[in-house]
Coordinates of C-alpha atoms and ligand atoms in Angstrom, one line a residue:
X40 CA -0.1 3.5 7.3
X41 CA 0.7 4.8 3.6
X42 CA -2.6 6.8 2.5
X43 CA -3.8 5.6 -0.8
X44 CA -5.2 8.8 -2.6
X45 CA -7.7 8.1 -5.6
X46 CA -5.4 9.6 -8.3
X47 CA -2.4 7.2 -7.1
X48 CA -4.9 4.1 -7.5
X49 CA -5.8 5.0 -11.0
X50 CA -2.5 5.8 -12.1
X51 CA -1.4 1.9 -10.5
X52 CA -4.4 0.2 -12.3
X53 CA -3.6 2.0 -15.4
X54 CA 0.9 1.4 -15.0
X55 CA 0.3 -2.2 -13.6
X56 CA -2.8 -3.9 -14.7
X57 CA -3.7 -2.2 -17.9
X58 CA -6.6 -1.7 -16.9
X59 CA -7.3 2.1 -17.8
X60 CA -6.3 4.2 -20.4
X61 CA -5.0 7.5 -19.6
X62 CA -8.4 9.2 -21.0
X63 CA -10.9 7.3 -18.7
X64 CA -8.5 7.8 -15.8
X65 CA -8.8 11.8 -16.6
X66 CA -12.4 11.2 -17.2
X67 CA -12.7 8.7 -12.9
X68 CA -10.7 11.6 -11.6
X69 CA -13.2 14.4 -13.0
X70 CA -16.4 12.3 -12.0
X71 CA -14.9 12.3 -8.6
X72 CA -13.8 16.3 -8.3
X73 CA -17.8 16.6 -9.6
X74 CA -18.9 14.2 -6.6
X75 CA -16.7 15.7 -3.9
X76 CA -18.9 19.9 -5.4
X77 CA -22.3 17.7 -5.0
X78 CA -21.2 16.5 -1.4
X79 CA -20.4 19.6 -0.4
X80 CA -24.2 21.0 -1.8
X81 CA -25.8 17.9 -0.1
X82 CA -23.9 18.6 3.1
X83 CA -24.6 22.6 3.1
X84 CA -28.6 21.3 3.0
X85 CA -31.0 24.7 4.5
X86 CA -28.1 26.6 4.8
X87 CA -27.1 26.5 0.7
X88 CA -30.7 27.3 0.2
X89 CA -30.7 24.1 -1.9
X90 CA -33.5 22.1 0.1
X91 CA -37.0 21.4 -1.5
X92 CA -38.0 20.6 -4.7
X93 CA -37.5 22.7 -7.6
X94 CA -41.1 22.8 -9.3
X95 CA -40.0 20.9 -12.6
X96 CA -40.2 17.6 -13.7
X97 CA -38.1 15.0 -15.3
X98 CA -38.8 13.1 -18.3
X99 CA -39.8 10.2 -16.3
X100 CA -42.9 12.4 -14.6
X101 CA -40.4 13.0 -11.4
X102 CA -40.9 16.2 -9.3
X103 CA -37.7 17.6 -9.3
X104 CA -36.0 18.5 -6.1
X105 CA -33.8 21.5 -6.7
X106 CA -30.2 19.1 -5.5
X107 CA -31.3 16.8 -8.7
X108 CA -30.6 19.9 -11.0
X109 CA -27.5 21.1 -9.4
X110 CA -26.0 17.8 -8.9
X111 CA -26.6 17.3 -12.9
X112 CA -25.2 20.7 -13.9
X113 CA -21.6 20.0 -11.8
X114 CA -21.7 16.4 -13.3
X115 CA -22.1 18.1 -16.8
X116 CA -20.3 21.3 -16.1
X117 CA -17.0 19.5 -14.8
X118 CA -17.0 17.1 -17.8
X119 CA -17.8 18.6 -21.1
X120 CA -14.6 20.4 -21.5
X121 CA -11.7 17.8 -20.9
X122 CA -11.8 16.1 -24.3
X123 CA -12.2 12.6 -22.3
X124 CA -15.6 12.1 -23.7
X125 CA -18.4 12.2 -26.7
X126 CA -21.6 12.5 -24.9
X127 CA -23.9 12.4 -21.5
X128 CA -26.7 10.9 -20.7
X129 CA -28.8 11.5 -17.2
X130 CA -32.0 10.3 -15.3
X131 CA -32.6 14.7 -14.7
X132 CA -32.3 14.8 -19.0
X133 CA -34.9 13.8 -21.4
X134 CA -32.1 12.9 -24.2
X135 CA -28.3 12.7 -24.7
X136 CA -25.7 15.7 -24.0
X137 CA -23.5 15.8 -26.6
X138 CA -20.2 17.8 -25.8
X139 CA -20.3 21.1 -27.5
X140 CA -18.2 21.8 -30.7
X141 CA -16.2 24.1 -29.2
X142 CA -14.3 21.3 -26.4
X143 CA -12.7 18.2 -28.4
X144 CA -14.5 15.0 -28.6
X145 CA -13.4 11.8 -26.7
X146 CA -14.4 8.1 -27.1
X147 CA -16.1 7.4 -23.9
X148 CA -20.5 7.9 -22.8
X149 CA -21.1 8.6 -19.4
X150 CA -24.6 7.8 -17.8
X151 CA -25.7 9.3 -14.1
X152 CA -28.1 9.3 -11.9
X153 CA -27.3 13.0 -10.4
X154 CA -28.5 12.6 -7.5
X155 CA -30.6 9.5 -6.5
X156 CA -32.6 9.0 -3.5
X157 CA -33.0 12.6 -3.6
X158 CA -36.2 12.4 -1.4
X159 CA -34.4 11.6 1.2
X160 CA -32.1 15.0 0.9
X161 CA -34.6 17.2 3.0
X162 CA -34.6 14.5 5.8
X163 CA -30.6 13.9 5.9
X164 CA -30.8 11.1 4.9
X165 CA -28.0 9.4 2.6
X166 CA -28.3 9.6 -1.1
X167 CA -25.7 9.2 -4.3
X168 CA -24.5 9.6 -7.5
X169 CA -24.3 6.5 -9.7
X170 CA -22.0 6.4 -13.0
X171 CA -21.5 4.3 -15.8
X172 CA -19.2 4.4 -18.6
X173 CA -19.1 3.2 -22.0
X174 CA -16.7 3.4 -25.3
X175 CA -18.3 4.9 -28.0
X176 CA -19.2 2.5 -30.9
X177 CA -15.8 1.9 -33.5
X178 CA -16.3 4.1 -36.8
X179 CA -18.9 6.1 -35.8
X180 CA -18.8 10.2 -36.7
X181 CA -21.0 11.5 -34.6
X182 CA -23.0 10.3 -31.8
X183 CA -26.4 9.9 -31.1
X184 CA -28.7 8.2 -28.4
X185 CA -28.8 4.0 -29.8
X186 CA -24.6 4.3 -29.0
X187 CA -25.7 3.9 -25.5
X188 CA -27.6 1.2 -25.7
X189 CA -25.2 -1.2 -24.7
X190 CA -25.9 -4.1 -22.5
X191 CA -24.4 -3.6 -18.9
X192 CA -21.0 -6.4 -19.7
X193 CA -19.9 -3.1 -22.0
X194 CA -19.4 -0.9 -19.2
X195 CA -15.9 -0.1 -18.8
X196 CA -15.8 1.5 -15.2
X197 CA -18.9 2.3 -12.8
X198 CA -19.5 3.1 -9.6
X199 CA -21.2 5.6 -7.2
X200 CA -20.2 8.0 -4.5
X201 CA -22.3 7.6 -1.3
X202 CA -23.2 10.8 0.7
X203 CA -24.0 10.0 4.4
X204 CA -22.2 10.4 7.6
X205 CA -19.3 9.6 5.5
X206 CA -19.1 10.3 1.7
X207 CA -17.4 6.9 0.2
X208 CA -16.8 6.9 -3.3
X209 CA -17.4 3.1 -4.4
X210 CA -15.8 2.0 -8.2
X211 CA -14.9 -0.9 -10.6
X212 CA -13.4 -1.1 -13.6
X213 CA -13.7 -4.5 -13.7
X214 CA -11.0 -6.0 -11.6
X215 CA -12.7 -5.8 -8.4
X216 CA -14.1 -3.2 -6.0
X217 CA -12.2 -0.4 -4.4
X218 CA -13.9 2.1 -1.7
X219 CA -12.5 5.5 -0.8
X220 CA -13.5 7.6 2.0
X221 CA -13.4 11.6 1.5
X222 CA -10.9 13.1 3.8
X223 CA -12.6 16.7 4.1
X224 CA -9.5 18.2 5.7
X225 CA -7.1 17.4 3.0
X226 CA -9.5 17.1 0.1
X227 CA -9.2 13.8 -1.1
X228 CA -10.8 10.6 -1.8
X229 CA -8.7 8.1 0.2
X230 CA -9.1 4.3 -0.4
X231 CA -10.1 2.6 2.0
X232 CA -11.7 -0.7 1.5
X233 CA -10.0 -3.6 -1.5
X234 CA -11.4 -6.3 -2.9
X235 CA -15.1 -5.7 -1.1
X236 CA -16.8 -9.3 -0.8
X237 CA -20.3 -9.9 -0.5
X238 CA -20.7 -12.8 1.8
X239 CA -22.9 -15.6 -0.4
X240 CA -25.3 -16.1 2.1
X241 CA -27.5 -13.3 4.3
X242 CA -30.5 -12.6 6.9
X243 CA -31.2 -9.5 5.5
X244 CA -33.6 -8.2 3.0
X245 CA -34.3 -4.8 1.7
X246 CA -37.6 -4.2 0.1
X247 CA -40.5 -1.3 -0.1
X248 CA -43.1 -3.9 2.0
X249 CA -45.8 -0.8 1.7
X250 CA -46.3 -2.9 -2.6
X251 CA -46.6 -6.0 -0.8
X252 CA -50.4 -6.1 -2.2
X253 CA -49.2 -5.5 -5.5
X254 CA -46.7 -7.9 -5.8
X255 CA -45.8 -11.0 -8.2
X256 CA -46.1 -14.3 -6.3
X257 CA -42.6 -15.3 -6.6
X258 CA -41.9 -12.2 -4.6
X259 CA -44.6 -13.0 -1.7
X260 CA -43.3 -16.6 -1.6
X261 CA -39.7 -14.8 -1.0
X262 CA -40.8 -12.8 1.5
X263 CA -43.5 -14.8 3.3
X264 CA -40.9 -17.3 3.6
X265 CA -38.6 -15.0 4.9
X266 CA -40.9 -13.5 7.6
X267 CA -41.9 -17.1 8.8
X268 CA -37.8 -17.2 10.4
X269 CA -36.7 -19.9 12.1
X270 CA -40.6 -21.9 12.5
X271 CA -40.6 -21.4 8.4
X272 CA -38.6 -23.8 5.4
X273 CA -35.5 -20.9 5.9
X274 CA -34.6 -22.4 9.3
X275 CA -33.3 -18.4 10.2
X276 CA -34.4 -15.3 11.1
X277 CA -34.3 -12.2 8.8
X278 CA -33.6 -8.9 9.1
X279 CA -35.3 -5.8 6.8
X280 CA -34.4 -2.6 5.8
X281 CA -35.2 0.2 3.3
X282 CA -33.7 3.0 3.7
X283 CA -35.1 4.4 0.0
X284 CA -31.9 5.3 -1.4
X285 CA -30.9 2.7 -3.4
X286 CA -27.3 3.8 -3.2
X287 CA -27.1 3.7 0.8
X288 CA -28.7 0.1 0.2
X289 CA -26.4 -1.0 -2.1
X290 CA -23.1 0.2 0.1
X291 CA -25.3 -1.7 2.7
X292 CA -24.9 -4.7 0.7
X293 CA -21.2 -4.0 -0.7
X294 CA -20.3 -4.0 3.3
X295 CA -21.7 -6.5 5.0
X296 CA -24.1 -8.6 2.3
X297 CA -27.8 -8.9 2.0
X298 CA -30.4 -8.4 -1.2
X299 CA -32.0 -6.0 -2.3
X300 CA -35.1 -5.9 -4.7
X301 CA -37.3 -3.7 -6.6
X302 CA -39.6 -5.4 -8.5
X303 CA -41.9 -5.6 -11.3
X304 CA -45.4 -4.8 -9.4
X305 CA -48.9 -4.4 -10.3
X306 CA -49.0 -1.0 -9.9
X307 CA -48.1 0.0 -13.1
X308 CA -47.8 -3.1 -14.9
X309 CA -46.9 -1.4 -18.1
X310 CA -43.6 -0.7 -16.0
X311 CA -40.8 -3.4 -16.0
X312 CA -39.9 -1.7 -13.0
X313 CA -39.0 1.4 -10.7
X314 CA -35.4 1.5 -11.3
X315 CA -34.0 2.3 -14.6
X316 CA -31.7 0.2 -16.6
X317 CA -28.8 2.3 -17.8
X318 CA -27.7 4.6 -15.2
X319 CA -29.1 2.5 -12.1
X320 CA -29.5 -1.2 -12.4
X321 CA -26.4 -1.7 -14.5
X322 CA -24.1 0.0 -12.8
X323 CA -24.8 -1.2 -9.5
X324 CA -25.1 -5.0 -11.1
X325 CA -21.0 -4.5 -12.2
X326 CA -20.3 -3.5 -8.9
X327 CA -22.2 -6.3 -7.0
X328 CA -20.9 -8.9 -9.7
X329 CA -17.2 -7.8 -9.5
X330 CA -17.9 -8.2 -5.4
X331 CA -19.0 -11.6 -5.8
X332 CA -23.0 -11.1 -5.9
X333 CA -25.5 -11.6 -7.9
X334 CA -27.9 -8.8 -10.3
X335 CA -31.0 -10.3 -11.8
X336 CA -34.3 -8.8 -13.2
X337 CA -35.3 -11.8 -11.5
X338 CA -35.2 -13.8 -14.7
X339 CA -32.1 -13.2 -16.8
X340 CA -28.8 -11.7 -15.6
X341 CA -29.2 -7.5 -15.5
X342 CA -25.5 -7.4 -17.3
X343 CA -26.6 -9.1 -20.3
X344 CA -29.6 -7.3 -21.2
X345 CA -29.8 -5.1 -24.4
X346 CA -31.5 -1.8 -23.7
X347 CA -34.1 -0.5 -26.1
X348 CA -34.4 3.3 -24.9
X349 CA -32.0 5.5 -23.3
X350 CA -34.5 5.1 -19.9
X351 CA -35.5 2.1 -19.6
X352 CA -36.9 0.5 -16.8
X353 CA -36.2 -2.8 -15.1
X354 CA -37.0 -4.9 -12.2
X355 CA -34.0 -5.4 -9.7
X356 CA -32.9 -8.3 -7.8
X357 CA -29.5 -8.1 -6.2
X358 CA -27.0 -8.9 -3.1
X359 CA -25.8 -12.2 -2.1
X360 CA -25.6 -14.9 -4.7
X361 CA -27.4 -18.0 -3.2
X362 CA -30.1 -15.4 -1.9
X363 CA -30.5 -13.9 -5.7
X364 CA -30.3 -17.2 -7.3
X365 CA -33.1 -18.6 -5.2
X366 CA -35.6 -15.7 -6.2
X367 CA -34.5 -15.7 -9.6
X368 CA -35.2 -19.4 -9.5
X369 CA -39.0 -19.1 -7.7
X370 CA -39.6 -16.3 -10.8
X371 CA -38.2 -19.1 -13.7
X372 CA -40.3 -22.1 -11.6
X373 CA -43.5 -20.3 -11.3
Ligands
LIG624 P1 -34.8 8.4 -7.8 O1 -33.8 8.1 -8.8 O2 -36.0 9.2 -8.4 O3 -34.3 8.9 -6.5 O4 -35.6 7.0 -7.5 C1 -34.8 5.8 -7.2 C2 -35.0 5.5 -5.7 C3 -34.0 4.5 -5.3 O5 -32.9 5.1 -4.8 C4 -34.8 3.7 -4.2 O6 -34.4 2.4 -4.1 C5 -36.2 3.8 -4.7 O7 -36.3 4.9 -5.6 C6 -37.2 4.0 -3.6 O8 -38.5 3.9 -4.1 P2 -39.7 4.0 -3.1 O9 -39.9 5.3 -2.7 O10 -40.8 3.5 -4.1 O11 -39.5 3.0 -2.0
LIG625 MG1 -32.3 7.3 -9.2

């Protein structure tokens, strides 16, 4: 069978469907060179000396592990210079990164979450990087932090690259997802997975059940309904898992269906949510939409909501559609 490299898939989406101009194919192609340096960090673990945490903290209050700050530098490093965009924004950076005078200026915003699920890095356990890009708004000179804050339906391409047992980069740019699988031998991201499908229906659900005291009620009724299996109004057994990472959850989801949910709690009620809006939730919402799910805050669609700061957070419901629709629906009922 004919190998299907990264580079050659961009070059068909952009010669046959139009769908990406030669500037955000340079900008895919630089993201994934970045992911394939992080994977390689990730992989190296106690032997790169890169384990442990890195005794900062992020804007968010986040102990820094010292992975989230290399994984940020090689997203920034390998993309400043290539003239493909106008500025960066990431979960490891209180505010935007415009690109220095000295490189040219491109139209596109890229978001990032470096290196998410990082706790699990010391315990080899998967983690990710999740992108999102954006055009920058028509007529303006320079750029500053409100041109990002574009609802999620603005995104031109997202995605995230997956580093487990196998590191799968995972992207859309909008007509459907594609999955490639890093050959380490040769190099290369090589496709391997078209048009992903999320089957409507599922007997799995992923959720942190250690908040299960501080939840919403729409959520226990979920999940309490859920646990009952086949004696309970479900008529079915379920399945759980939480593996912490939401990026390992997600491919979870991407590759055999499921939902996944991190919700508004009263922990923090001040908090829409863990998960932030820009450079998590929407990203992964494009992808799960152009699969065939479903991405709510458990209300409204996560696409269409307009962010008001640069890290935002939100409540996440997503996965199979009928599964998402239903607790969407307990949220709006109760
Ligand atoms: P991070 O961006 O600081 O790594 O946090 C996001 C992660 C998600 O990957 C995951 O779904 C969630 O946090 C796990 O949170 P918890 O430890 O509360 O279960
Ligand atoms: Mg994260």
């Amino acid at each position: 069978m004919k190998k299907i490299l990264f580079t050659r898939y961009l070059v068909e989406q952009q010669r046959d469907h139009g769908h990406i101009p030669s500037q955000l194919r340079l900008l895919l192609e630089v993201v994934a060179r970045a992911c394939k340096g992080i994977s390689q960090a990730v992989n190296k673990g106690a032997l790169g000396g890169v384990l442990g945490t890195a005794g900062s903290e992020n804007v968010q209050g986040e102990v820094q592990k010292k992975l989230d700050i290399i994984a940020n530098e090689v997203l920034i490093e390998a993309n400043e210079w290539g003239g493909h965009l106008a500025a960066m924004a990431s979960e490891e950076m209180d505010g935007i990164y415009v690109v220095p005078n000295r490189y040219p200026q491109g139209e596109y915003l890229l978001l990032f979450d470096p290196l998410d699920g990082s706790s699990n890095i010391d315990v080899t356990v998967s983690s990710g990087t999740i992108f999102s890009v954006l055009t920058r708004p028509e007529g303006a000179s320079g750029v500053e932090e409100k041109d990002f804050l574009q609802p999620g339906h603005q995104q031109v391409a997202a995605g995230y690259c997956v580093y487990g047992p196998q590191t799968t980069l995972v992207l859309t740019v909008g007509d459907g997802v594609a999955m490639f699988t890093l050959d380490r031998e040769q190099g290369s991201f090589v496709l391997t997975e078209e048009n992903v499908r999320i089957p409507e229906d599922t007997k799995e659900f992923a959720i942190n059940m250690s908040n299960m005291r501080h939840w919403d009620q729409p959520v226990k009724r979920y999940i309490d309904e859920c646990l009952q299996g086949k004696e309970g109004p479900r008529s079915k057994d379920f399945n759980m898992r939480w593996i912490a990472s939401m990026v390992a959850d997600v491919h979870r989801i991407l590759t055999r269906g499921g939902v996944f949910m991190y919700p508004w709690d009263k922990r923090e009620p001040e908090k829409a949510g863990k998960l932030r809006l820009m450079y998590e939730a929407n990203p992964m919402a494009w992808l799960i939409e152009q699969a065939g799910g479903a991405a709510t805050n458990a209300r409204q669609r996560i696409l269409d909501l307009q962010p008001t700061k640069l890290h935002e957070r939100v409540s996440v419901v997503l996965g199979s559609k009928n599964e998402v629709e239903r607790i969407t629906r307990y949220h709006t009922e109760a």
